[in-house]
mmCIF file of C-alpha atoms and ligand atoms in Angstrom:
data_model
loop_
_atom_site.group_PDB
_atom_site.id
_atom_site.type_symbol
_atom_site.label_atom_id
_atom_site.label_comp_id
_atom_site.label_asym_id
_atom_site.label_seq_id
_atom_site.Cartn_x
_atom_site.Cartn_y
_atom_site.Cartn_z
ATOM 1 C CA MET Z 1 86.394 91.002 92.359
ATOM 2 C CA GLU Z 2 86.479 92.863 95.645
ATOM 3 C CA ASN Z 3 83.797 95.513 96.176
ATOM 4 C CA ILE Z 4 85.871 98.701 96.430
ATOM 5 C CA ASP Z 5 85.305 102.229 95.117
ATOM 6 C CA TRP Z 6 88.279 101.760 92.757
ATOM 7 C CA LYS Z 7 88.010 105.183 91.095
ATOM 8 C CA ASN Z 8 88.414 107.055 94.375
ATOM 9 C CA LEU Z 9 91.196 104.935 95.808
ATOM 10 C CA GLY Z 10 94.010 106.922 97.396
ATOM 11 C CA PHE Z 11 97.577 105.777 98.089
ATOM 12 C CA GLY Z 12 97.282 103.909 101.374
ATOM 13 C CA TYR Z 13 97.302 100.531 103.100
ATOM 14 C CA ARG Z 14 94.312 98.274 102.723
ATOM 15 C CA LYS Z 15 94.214 94.733 104.018
ATOM 16 C CA THR Z 16 94.377 92.017 101.378
ATOM 17 C CA ASP Z 17 94.155 88.225 101.745
ATOM 18 C CA TYR Z 18 97.725 86.894 101.792
ATOM 19 C CA ASN Z 19 101.391 87.814 102.032
ATOM 20 C CA ILE Z 20 104.450 85.739 101.196
ATOM 21 C CA ARG Z 21 107.297 85.196 103.655
ATOM 22 C CA CYS Z 22 110.745 83.686 103.474
ATOM 23 C CA TYR Z 23 113.181 83.210 106.373
ATOM 24 C CA TYR Z 24 116.973 83.293 106.262
ATOM 25 C CA ARG Z 25 118.385 80.987 108.955
ATOM 26 C CA ASN Z 26 121.661 79.073 109.399
ATOM 27 C CA GLY Z 27 123.166 80.835 106.409
ATOM 28 C CA ALA Z 28 120.437 79.973 103.875
ATOM 29 C CA TRP Z 29 117.085 81.186 102.562
ATOM 30 C CA GLY Z 30 114.185 78.776 103.171
ATOM 31 C CA GLU Z 31 111.089 78.063 101.095
ATOM 32 C CA LEU Z 32 108.422 80.695 100.340
ATOM 33 C CA GLU Z 33 105.526 80.528 102.797
ATOM 34 C CA GLU Z 34 101.994 81.881 102.460
ATOM 35 C CA SER Z 35 100.520 83.799 105.369
ATOM 36 C CA SER Z 36 97.135 85.370 105.996
ATOM 37 C CA SER Z 37 98.332 87.312 109.043
ATOM 38 C CA GLU Z 38 99.207 90.999 108.873
ATOM 39 C CA PHE Z 39 101.465 90.628 111.906
ATOM 40 C CA ILE Z 40 104.900 89.279 112.691
ATOM 41 C CA ASN Z 41 106.423 87.984 115.896
ATOM 42 C CA LEU Z 42 109.706 89.849 116.283
ATOM 43 C CA HIS Z 43 112.577 89.663 118.778
ATOM 44 C CA MET Z 44 112.893 92.969 120.633
ATOM 45 C CA ALA Z 45 116.642 93.028 119.932
ATOM 46 C CA ALA Z 46 116.198 92.456 116.175
ATOM 47 C CA THR Z 47 118.702 94.615 114.290
ATOM 48 C CA THR Z 48 115.945 96.129 112.157
ATOM 49 C CA LEU Z 49 114.414 97.786 115.216
ATOM 50 C CA HIS Z 50 117.406 99.606 116.664
ATOM 51 C CA TYR Z 51 120.049 99.732 113.950
ATOM 52 C CA GLY Z 52 117.705 100.080 110.978
ATOM 53 C CA GLN Z 53 118.970 96.993 109.177
ATOM 54 C CA GLU Z 54 116.118 97.072 106.667
ATOM 55 C CA ALA Z 55 115.379 97.635 102.989
ATOM 56 C CA PHE Z 56 112.209 97.686 100.900
ATOM 57 C CA GLU Z 57 110.978 97.919 97.344
ATOM 58 C CA GLY Z 58 107.933 99.210 95.519
ATOM 59 C CA LEU Z 59 106.501 97.953 92.233
ATOM 60 C CA LYS Z 60 103.083 97.607 90.644
ATOM 61 C CA ALA Z 61 100.763 95.170 88.892
ATOM 62 C CA PHE Z 62 98.163 96.381 86.392
ATOM 63 C CA ARG Z 63 95.007 94.785 85.013
ATOM 64 C CA GLY Z 64 94.705 95.237 81.256
ATOM 65 C CA ARG Z 65 91.682 95.714 79.034
ATOM 66 C CA ASP Z 66 92.029 91.981 78.291
ATOM 67 C CA GLY Z 67 91.660 91.187 82.012
ATOM 68 C CA LYS Z 68 95.267 89.946 82.243
ATOM 69 C CA ILE Z 69 97.532 91.080 85.068
ATOM 70 C CA ARG Z 70 100.909 92.604 84.184
ATOM 71 C CA ILE Z 71 103.822 93.201 86.552
ATOM 72 C CA PHE Z 72 106.295 95.954 85.597
ATOM 73 C CA ARG Z 73 110.088 95.361 85.622
ATOM 74 C CA MET Z 74 110.282 93.145 88.708
ATOM 75 C CA ASP Z 75 113.794 91.953 87.780
ATOM 76 C CA GLU Z 76 114.992 95.540 88.273
ATOM 77 C CA ASN Z 77 113.407 95.747 91.736
ATOM 78 C CA ALA Z 78 114.926 92.378 92.634
ATOM 79 C CA ARG Z 79 118.408 93.626 91.744
ATOM 80 C CA ARG Z 80 117.948 96.937 93.507
ATOM 81 C CA LEU Z 81 116.936 95.064 96.661
ATOM 82 C CA GLN Z 82 120.179 93.087 96.368
ATOM 83 C CA ASP Z 83 122.105 96.392 96.189
ATOM 84 C CA SER Z 84 120.269 97.592 99.313
ATOM 85 C CA CYS Z 85 121.176 94.288 101.037
ATOM 86 C CA ASP Z 86 124.840 94.844 100.139
ATOM 87 C CA GLY Z 87 124.621 98.408 101.477
ATOM 88 C CA THR Z 88 123.255 97.245 104.849
ATOM 89 C CA LEU Z 89 125.176 93.951 105.137
ATOM 90 C CA MET Z 90 122.007 91.856 104.933
ATOM 91 C CA ALA Z 91 121.676 88.430 103.337
ATOM 92 C CA ARG Z 92 121.046 88.869 99.601
ATOM 93 C CA LEU Z 93 117.806 87.419 98.311
ATOM 94 C CA PRO Z 94 118.195 85.567 94.969
ATOM 95 C CA VAL Z 95 116.476 87.364 92.048
ATOM 96 C CA GLU Z 96 114.465 84.239 91.161
ATOM 97 C CA LYS Z 97 113.112 83.953 94.701
ATOM 98 C CA PHE Z 98 112.054 87.604 94.637
ATOM 99 C CA GLN Z 99 110.255 87.105 91.324
ATOM 100 C CA GLU Z 100 108.571 83.922 92.486
ATOM 101 C CA ALA Z 101 107.350 85.623 95.666
ATOM 102 C CA VAL Z 102 105.995 88.618 93.742
ATOM 103 C CA LYS Z 103 104.129 86.458 91.224
ATOM 104 C CA ARG Z 104 102.658 84.298 93.982
ATOM 105 C CA VAL Z 105 101.475 87.165 96.152
ATOM 106 C CA VAL Z 106 99.781 88.884 93.205
ATOM 107 C CA LYS Z 107 98.102 85.660 92.124
ATOM 108 C CA LEU Z 108 96.862 84.967 95.667
ATOM 109 C CA ASN Z 109 95.381 88.467 95.893
ATOM 110 C CA GLU Z 110 94.064 88.595 92.338
ATOM 111 C CA ARG Z 111 90.670 89.934 93.429
ATOM 112 C CA PHE Z 112 92.399 93.100 94.706
ATOM 113 C CA VAL Z 113 93.970 94.028 91.360
ATOM 114 C CA PRO Z 114 91.865 97.049 90.319
ATOM 115 C CA PRO Z 115 89.822 96.912 87.102
ATOM 116 C CA TYR Z 116 91.322 98.376 83.936
ATOM 117 C CA GLU Z 117 88.897 101.298 83.691
ATOM 118 C CA SER Z 118 89.691 102.572 87.199
ATOM 119 C CA GLY Z 119 93.240 103.666 86.407
ATOM 120 C CA ALA Z 120 94.254 102.215 89.788
ATOM 121 C CA SER Z 121 96.833 99.456 90.298
ATOM 122 C CA LEU Z 122 98.095 96.918 92.807
ATOM 123 C CA TYR Z 123 101.092 98.240 94.749
ATOM 124 C CA ILE Z 124 103.555 95.497 95.689
ATOM 125 C CA ARG Z 125 105.715 96.112 98.753
ATOM 126 C CA PRO Z 126 108.645 93.728 99.385
ATOM 127 C CA ILE Z 127 110.556 94.243 102.650
ATOM 128 C CA LEU Z 128 113.682 92.541 103.968
ATOM 129 C CA PHE Z 129 115.047 93.061 107.465
ATOM 130 C CA GLY Z 130 117.299 91.743 110.212
ATOM 131 C CA THR Z 131 115.324 89.661 112.720
ATOM 132 C CA GLY Z 132 118.261 88.178 114.624
ATOM 133 C CA PRO Z 133 119.166 89.798 117.973
ATOM 134 C CA GLN Z 134 122.307 91.909 118.442
ATOM 135 C CA VAL Z 135 123.223 94.618 120.898
ATOM 136 C CA GLY Z 136 126.605 95.499 119.447
ATOM 137 C CA VAL Z 137 126.427 97.301 116.119
ATOM 138 C CA LYS Z 138 126.709 94.215 113.930
ATOM 139 C CA PRO Z 139 124.646 92.602 111.201
ATOM 140 C CA ALA Z 140 121.998 90.045 112.236
ATOM 141 C CA GLU Z 141 122.392 86.355 111.568
ATOM 142 C CA GLU Z 142 118.729 85.906 110.661
ATOM 143 C CA TYR Z 143 116.505 87.780 108.180
ATOM 144 C CA LEU Z 144 112.911 87.845 107.046
ATOM 145 C CA PHE Z 145 111.654 88.749 103.584
ATOM 146 C CA ILE Z 146 107.945 89.579 103.208
ATOM 147 C CA VAL Z 147 105.930 90.732 100.214
ATOM 148 C CA PHE Z 148 102.501 92.206 100.702
ATOM 149 C CA VAL Z 149 100.206 94.019 98.296
ATOM 150 C CA THR Z 150 97.615 96.762 98.545
ATOM 151 C CA PRO Z 151 95.434 98.332 95.842
ATOM 152 C CA VAL Z 152 96.284 102.000 95.242
ATOM 153 C CA GLY Z 153 95.158 105.080 93.360
ATOM 154 C CA PRO Z 154 97.307 108.131 92.624
ATOM 155 C CA TYR Z 155 100.134 109.078 95.022
ATOM 156 C CA PHE Z 156 99.447 112.785 94.668
ATOM 157 C CA LYS Z 157 95.833 113.934 94.918
ATOM 158 C CA GLY Z 158 94.110 114.319 91.581
ATOM 159 C CA GLY Z 159 96.362 111.931 89.625
ATOM 160 C CA PHE Z 160 97.981 113.373 86.511
ATOM 161 C CA GLN Z 161 97.950 117.022 87.585
ATOM 162 C CA THR Z 162 100.657 119.559 88.268
ATOM 163 C CA THR Z 163 101.756 120.130 91.871
ATOM 164 C CA PRO Z 164 104.222 122.530 93.532
ATOM 165 C CA PHE Z 165 107.511 121.588 95.276
ATOM 166 C CA VAL Z 166 109.755 123.601 97.582
ATOM 167 C CA ILE Z 167 113.523 123.923 98.076
ATOM 168 C CA MET Z 168 114.500 124.254 101.762
ATOM 169 C CA ARG Z 169 118.228 124.133 102.414
ATOM 170 C CA GLU Z 170 117.888 123.346 106.106
ATOM 171 C CA TYR Z 171 116.977 119.700 105.355
ATOM 172 C CA ASP Z 172 118.985 116.872 103.746
ATOM 173 C CA ARG Z 173 117.765 113.331 103.232
ATOM 174 C CA SER Z 174 121.080 111.695 102.384
ATOM 175 C CA ALA Z 175 124.773 112.453 101.886
ATOM 176 C CA PRO Z 176 126.948 111.844 98.800
ATOM 177 C CA LEU Z 177 128.862 108.963 100.408
ATOM 178 C CA GLY Z 178 125.877 107.827 102.465
ATOM 179 C CA MET Z 179 122.814 105.665 101.913
ATOM 180 C CA GLY Z 180 120.702 107.713 99.482
ATOM 181 C CA LYS Z 181 121.290 105.315 96.621
ATOM 182 C CA TYR Z 182 119.740 102.448 98.599
ATOM 183 C CA LYS Z 183 116.047 101.985 99.341
ATOM 184 C CA VAL Z 184 116.381 101.743 103.118
ATOM 185 C CA GLY Z 185 113.903 102.878 105.766
ATOM 186 C CA GLY Z 186 116.345 105.308 107.386
ATOM 187 C CA ASN Z 187 116.235 107.585 104.349
ATOM 188 C CA TYR Z 188 112.481 107.917 104.714
ATOM 189 C CA ALA Z 189 112.711 108.532 108.473
ATOM 190 C CA ALA Z 190 115.201 111.279 107.585
ATOM 191 C CA SER Z 191 112.664 112.860 105.234
ATOM 192 C CA LEU Z 192 109.599 112.961 107.506
ATOM 193 C CA VAL Z 193 110.167 116.332 109.181
ATOM 194 C CA ALA Z 194 110.935 118.052 105.884
ATOM 195 C CA GLY Z 195 107.990 116.343 104.189
ATOM 196 C CA GLU Z 196 105.539 117.413 106.897
ATOM 197 C CA ARG Z 197 106.842 120.975 106.777
ATOM 198 C CA ALA Z 198 106.404 121.055 102.998
ATOM 199 C CA HIS Z 199 102.858 119.657 103.259
ATOM 200 C CA GLN Z 200 101.924 122.230 105.893
ATOM 201 C CA LEU Z 201 103.063 124.964 103.526
ATOM 202 C CA GLY Z 202 100.894 123.518 100.737
ATOM 203 C CA TYR Z 203 103.577 121.722 98.715
ATOM 204 C CA SER Z 204 103.624 118.153 97.415
ATOM 205 C CA ASN Z 205 107.032 117.624 98.933
ATOM 206 C CA ILE Z 206 110.557 118.923 99.395
ATOM 207 C CA PHE Z 207 112.827 119.355 96.413
ATOM 208 C CA TYR Z 208 116.231 118.194 97.612
ATOM 209 C CA LEU Z 209 119.566 119.711 96.556
ATOM 210 C CA ASP Z 210 122.855 117.867 96.964
ATOM 211 C CA ALA Z 211 123.794 117.814 100.659
ATOM 212 C CA LYS Z 212 127.457 118.735 100.213
ATOM 213 C CA GLU Z 213 127.349 121.935 98.188
ATOM 214 C CA LYS Z 214 123.637 122.672 97.725
ATOM 215 C CA LYS Z 215 124.518 123.466 94.127
ATOM 216 C CA TYR Z 216 122.967 120.579 92.250
ATOM 217 C CA ILE Z 217 119.499 119.038 92.030
ATOM 218 C CA ASP Z 218 119.014 115.682 93.761
ATOM 219 C CA GLU Z 219 115.388 114.528 93.779
ATOM 220 C CA CYS Z 220 111.791 115.393 94.699
ATOM 221 C CA GLY Z 221 110.630 113.668 97.874
ATOM 222 C CA ALA Z 222 110.196 109.985 97.003
ATOM 223 C CA ALA Z 223 110.620 110.523 93.259
ATOM 224 C CA ASN Z 224 113.381 111.368 90.756
ATOM 225 C CA PHE Z 225 113.399 114.666 88.851
ATOM 226 C CA PHE Z 226 113.510 115.392 85.135
ATOM 227 C CA GLY Z 227 113.379 118.633 83.166
ATOM 228 C CA ILE Z 228 112.582 119.160 79.484
ATOM 229 C CA ARG Z 229 114.321 121.787 77.358
ATOM 230 C CA ASN Z 230 114.917 122.004 73.580
ATOM 231 C CA ASN Z 231 113.588 118.535 72.981
ATOM 232 C CA THR Z 232 115.990 117.147 75.607
ATOM 233 C CA TYR Z 233 115.166 115.036 78.686
ATOM 234 C CA ILE Z 234 117.547 116.109 81.468
ATOM 235 C CA THR Z 235 117.822 114.213 84.749
ATOM 236 C CA PRO Z 236 120.333 114.431 87.639
ATOM 237 C CA LYS Z 237 123.254 112.075 88.045
ATOM 238 C CA SER Z 238 123.977 111.926 91.756
ATOM 239 C CA SER Z 239 125.354 109.404 94.227
ATOM 240 C CA SER Z 240 122.770 110.399 96.845
ATOM 241 C CA ILE Z 241 119.555 109.671 94.953
ATOM 242 C CA LEU Z 242 117.663 106.420 94.414
ATOM 243 C CA PRO Z 243 118.246 104.950 90.928
ATOM 244 C CA SER Z 244 114.606 105.092 89.858
ATOM 245 C CA ILE Z 245 113.330 102.300 87.622
ATOM 246 C CA THR Z 246 110.622 104.627 86.308
ATOM 247 C CA ASN Z 247 113.250 107.218 85.365
ATOM 248 C CA LYS Z 248 115.374 104.553 83.678
ATOM 249 C CA SER Z 249 112.303 103.518 81.659
ATOM 250 C CA LEU Z 250 111.393 107.102 80.768
ATOM 251 C CA MET Z 251 114.923 107.719 79.461
ATOM 252 C CA VAL Z 252 114.431 104.836 77.014
ATOM 253 C CA LEU Z 253 110.953 106.041 75.991
ATOM 254 C CA ALA Z 254 112.150 109.648 75.610
ATOM 255 C CA GLU Z 255 114.945 108.558 73.283
ATOM 256 C CA GLU Z 256 112.507 106.510 71.223
ATOM 257 C CA MET Z 257 110.291 109.583 70.887
ATOM 258 C CA GLY Z 258 113.237 111.451 69.394
ATOM 259 C CA LEU Z 259 114.294 113.400 72.466
ATOM 260 C CA LYS Z 260 117.937 113.703 73.485
ATOM 261 C CA VAL Z 261 118.634 112.323 76.944
ATOM 262 C CA GLU Z 262 121.163 113.811 79.362
ATOM 263 C CA GLN Z 263 121.931 112.276 82.757
ATOM 264 C CA ARG Z 264 124.425 114.543 84.515
ATOM 265 C CA PRO Z 265 124.802 116.873 87.485
ATOM 266 C CA VAL Z 266 122.115 119.564 87.062
ATOM 267 C CA PRO Z 267 122.896 122.935 88.713
ATOM 268 C CA VAL Z 268 119.917 124.435 90.541
ATOM 269 C CA GLU Z 269 120.013 127.605 88.367
ATOM 270 C CA GLU Z 270 119.273 125.450 85.356
ATOM 271 C CA LEU Z 271 115.697 125.134 86.672
ATOM 272 C CA SER Z 272 114.996 128.559 85.149
ATOM 273 C CA THR Z 273 115.650 127.168 81.657
ATOM 274 C CA PHE Z 274 113.278 124.168 81.676
ATOM 275 C CA GLU Z 275 110.084 124.300 79.641
ATOM 276 C CA GLU Z 276 108.575 121.393 81.610
ATOM 277 C CA ALA Z 277 109.504 119.479 84.741
ATOM 278 C CA GLY Z 278 108.300 116.302 86.381
ATOM 279 C CA ALA Z 279 108.698 113.973 89.342
ATOM 280 C CA CYS Z 280 108.791 110.273 88.476
ATOM 281 C CA GLY Z 281 108.566 107.022 90.407
ATOM 282 C CA THR Z 282 106.472 103.895 90.870
ATOM 283 C CA ALA Z 283 104.033 105.620 93.198
ATOM 284 C CA ALA Z 284 104.255 109.039 91.522
ATOM 285 C CA VAL Z 285 104.264 107.644 87.922
ATOM 286 C CA ILE Z 286 104.876 111.061 86.340
ATOM 287 C CA SER Z 287 103.719 113.952 88.447
ATOM 288 C CA PRO Z 288 104.201 117.106 86.416
ATOM 289 C CA ILE Z 289 105.625 119.994 88.463
ATOM 290 C CA GLU Z 290 103.701 123.254 88.437
ATOM 291 C CA ARG Z 291 106.459 125.282 90.080
ATOM 292 C CA ILE Z 292 109.369 125.010 92.484
ATOM 293 C CA ASP Z 293 109.614 127.707 95.137
ATOM 294 C CA ASP Z 294 113.067 128.413 96.521
ATOM 295 C CA TYR Z 295 112.087 129.147 100.121
ATOM 296 C CA ASP Z 296 115.522 130.446 101.199
ATOM 297 C CA GLU Z 297 116.106 132.723 98.221
ATOM 298 C CA ASN Z 298 112.521 133.845 97.804
ATOM 299 C CA LYS Z 299 112.423 132.812 94.188
ATOM 300 C CA THR Z 300 110.019 130.798 92.018
ATOM 301 C CA TYR Z 301 110.732 128.572 89.037
ATOM 302 C CA LEU Z 302 107.467 128.329 87.118
ATOM 303 C CA PHE Z 303 106.917 125.516 84.610
ATOM 304 C CA SER Z 304 103.174 125.568 84.151
ATOM 305 C CA PRO Z 305 101.636 129.061 84.094
ATOM 306 C CA ASP Z 306 98.204 127.625 83.189
ATOM 307 C CA GLY Z 307 98.458 124.813 85.769
ATOM 308 C CA LYS Z 308 98.308 122.126 83.059
ATOM 309 C CA PRO Z 309 100.827 119.320 82.453
ATOM 310 C CA GLY Z 310 103.271 120.024 79.594
ATOM 311 C CA ALA Z 311 102.928 118.225 76.244
ATOM 312 C CA ILE Z 312 106.070 116.097 76.592
ATOM 313 C CA CYS Z 313 105.257 115.085 80.178
ATOM 314 C CA GLU Z 314 101.833 114.008 78.971
ATOM 315 C CA LYS Z 315 103.230 112.061 76.018
ATOM 316 C CA LEU Z 316 105.704 110.223 78.257
ATOM 317 C CA TYR Z 317 102.997 109.518 80.835
ATOM 318 C CA LYS Z 318 100.623 108.079 78.241
ATOM 319 C CA LYS Z 319 103.334 105.936 76.663
ATOM 320 C CA LEU Z 320 104.474 104.479 79.999
ATOM 321 C CA ARG Z 321 100.912 103.756 81.148
ATOM 322 C CA ALA Z 322 100.047 102.180 77.766
ATOM 323 C CA ILE Z 323 102.911 99.702 78.170
ATOM 324 C CA GLN Z 324 102.048 99.004 81.808
ATOM 325 C CA TYR Z 325 98.351 98.317 81.109
ATOM 326 C CA GLY Z 326 99.105 96.338 77.946
ATOM 327 C CA ASP Z 327 97.452 98.824 75.557
ATOM 328 C CA GLU Z 328 100.658 98.959 73.521
ATOM 329 C CA PRO Z 329 103.342 96.355 72.766
ATOM 330 C CA ASP Z 330 106.207 95.799 75.204
ATOM 331 C CA PRO Z 331 109.284 95.822 72.955
ATOM 332 C CA HIS Z 332 111.780 95.878 75.859
ATOM 333 C CA GLY Z 333 110.436 92.920 77.820
ATOM 334 C CA TRP Z 334 109.466 95.050 80.826
ATOM 335 C CA ILE Z 335 106.224 93.206 81.487
ATOM 336 C CA THR Z 336 105.566 89.849 83.123
ATOM 337 C CA VAL Z 337 102.055 88.648 82.304
ATOM 338 C CA LEU Z 338 100.736 86.608 85.205
ATOM 339 C CA GLU Z 339 99.710 83.077 84.217
HETATM 340 N N1 PLP M 1 113.449 108.264 94.750
HETATM 341 C C1 PLP M 1 113.028 107.837 95.936
HETATM 342 C C2 PLP M 1 113.657 108.404 97.162
HETATM 343 C C3 PLP M 1 112.018 106.864 96.025
HETATM 344 O O1 PLP M 1 111.568 106.443 97.204
HETATM 345 C C4 PLP M 1 111.455 106.353 94.839
HETATM 346 C C5 PLP M 1 110.421 105.321 94.905
HETATM 347 O O2 PLP M 1 110.680 104.150 94.751
HETATM 348 C C6 PLP M 1 111.945 106.826 93.612
HETATM 349 C C7 PLP M 1 112.936 107.783 93.602
HETATM 350 C C8 PLP M 1 111.425 106.280 92.328
HETATM 351 O O3 PLP M 1 111.953 105.015 92.059
HETATM 352 P P1 PLP M 1 111.152 103.955 91.208
HETATM 353 O O4 PLP M 1 110.876 104.584 89.894
HETATM 354 O O5 PLP M 1 112.082 102.810 91.063
HETATM 355 O O6 PLP M 1 109.927 103.641 91.939
HETATM 356 C C1 COI M 2 107.582 104.181 95.321
HETATM 357 O O1 COI M 2 107.426 104.969 94.398
HETATM 358 O O2 COI M 2 107.496 102.949 95.204
HETATM 359 C C2 COI M 2 107.915 104.667 96.633
HETATM 360 O O3 COI M 2 108.628 104.010 97.309
HETATM 361 C C3 COI M 2 107.385 105.931 97.081
HETATM 362 C C4 COI M 2 106.948 105.952 98.531
HETATM 363 C C5 COI M 2 105.610 105.346 98.731
HETATM 364 C C6 COI M 2 107.995 105.486 99.480
#
């Protein structure tokens, strides 16, 4: 295994051995190719560069106590990438090809999958983008799909700890009839200024409200939101947020733990009624929310007066991680064990 200080790994890029590539040319996807280069040779008029014809995914592989490597819900990421392709008029990558590429890239970089005890994981980043030249605003005729991996620790400093978020109405990341439901680079470009501002003020990230009315909760930076009240798991239904695979999984786990689950528009005032709140996503896992400051209305919604994660957040976190690392059975078939 690679000699890395696994326990102190942050969330960043680190070079690994190989990536997998697949080209779309003449109306068809080619064979998967292995590459040991971190670079690509790209036409300067490629549609990805000027018209943002691009989408990506994020998923993880985990090394269990038994030494085996487990990949979490890659079929879901494959389908979400297809949705993003539809939303940007890119060539759809077949689900099987996506899965094959993910399994191969993890296998080839096996020595970078962190050890079980470290609590770290291997982040898998598939990207698909238009490489064909255009100057008119039109979809490309050629595409490239790449999957690379990088070992990562917690997304927010300190791992499973509460952090603060901030509502700032002067920033939107996506509109109700726009691209928020797709995982496309433009949404992240649109969030950089707000994210930097939030970081400078000491927050984990911005807490977005719906762009049209600023009445409902959307999501927290690059993670979905959930609140807990009266043994109920409440999470926003919105056309401008990313359908999180972690959130979808947590809704199943919450129900199995005997919680009620509600997915519906959540008015911002409802924040004052939650006993616990969390941000969830592949990178974030569950990041319990300490408080949300409403910057414009000079108001604070406090969820964790003692700074500690709430009991239900912790239970959900432990359950999800136990399935991912193979400590508990996988009754829903979410795990692919690497051969
Ligand atoms: N929302 C946004 C904007 C994201 O970038 C992510 C990360 O993928 C999520 C939510 C969480 O989604 P998932 O749980 O599928 O990683
Ligand atoms: C993820 O959770 O996979 C994300 O995409 C978050 C961020 C690194 C973009």
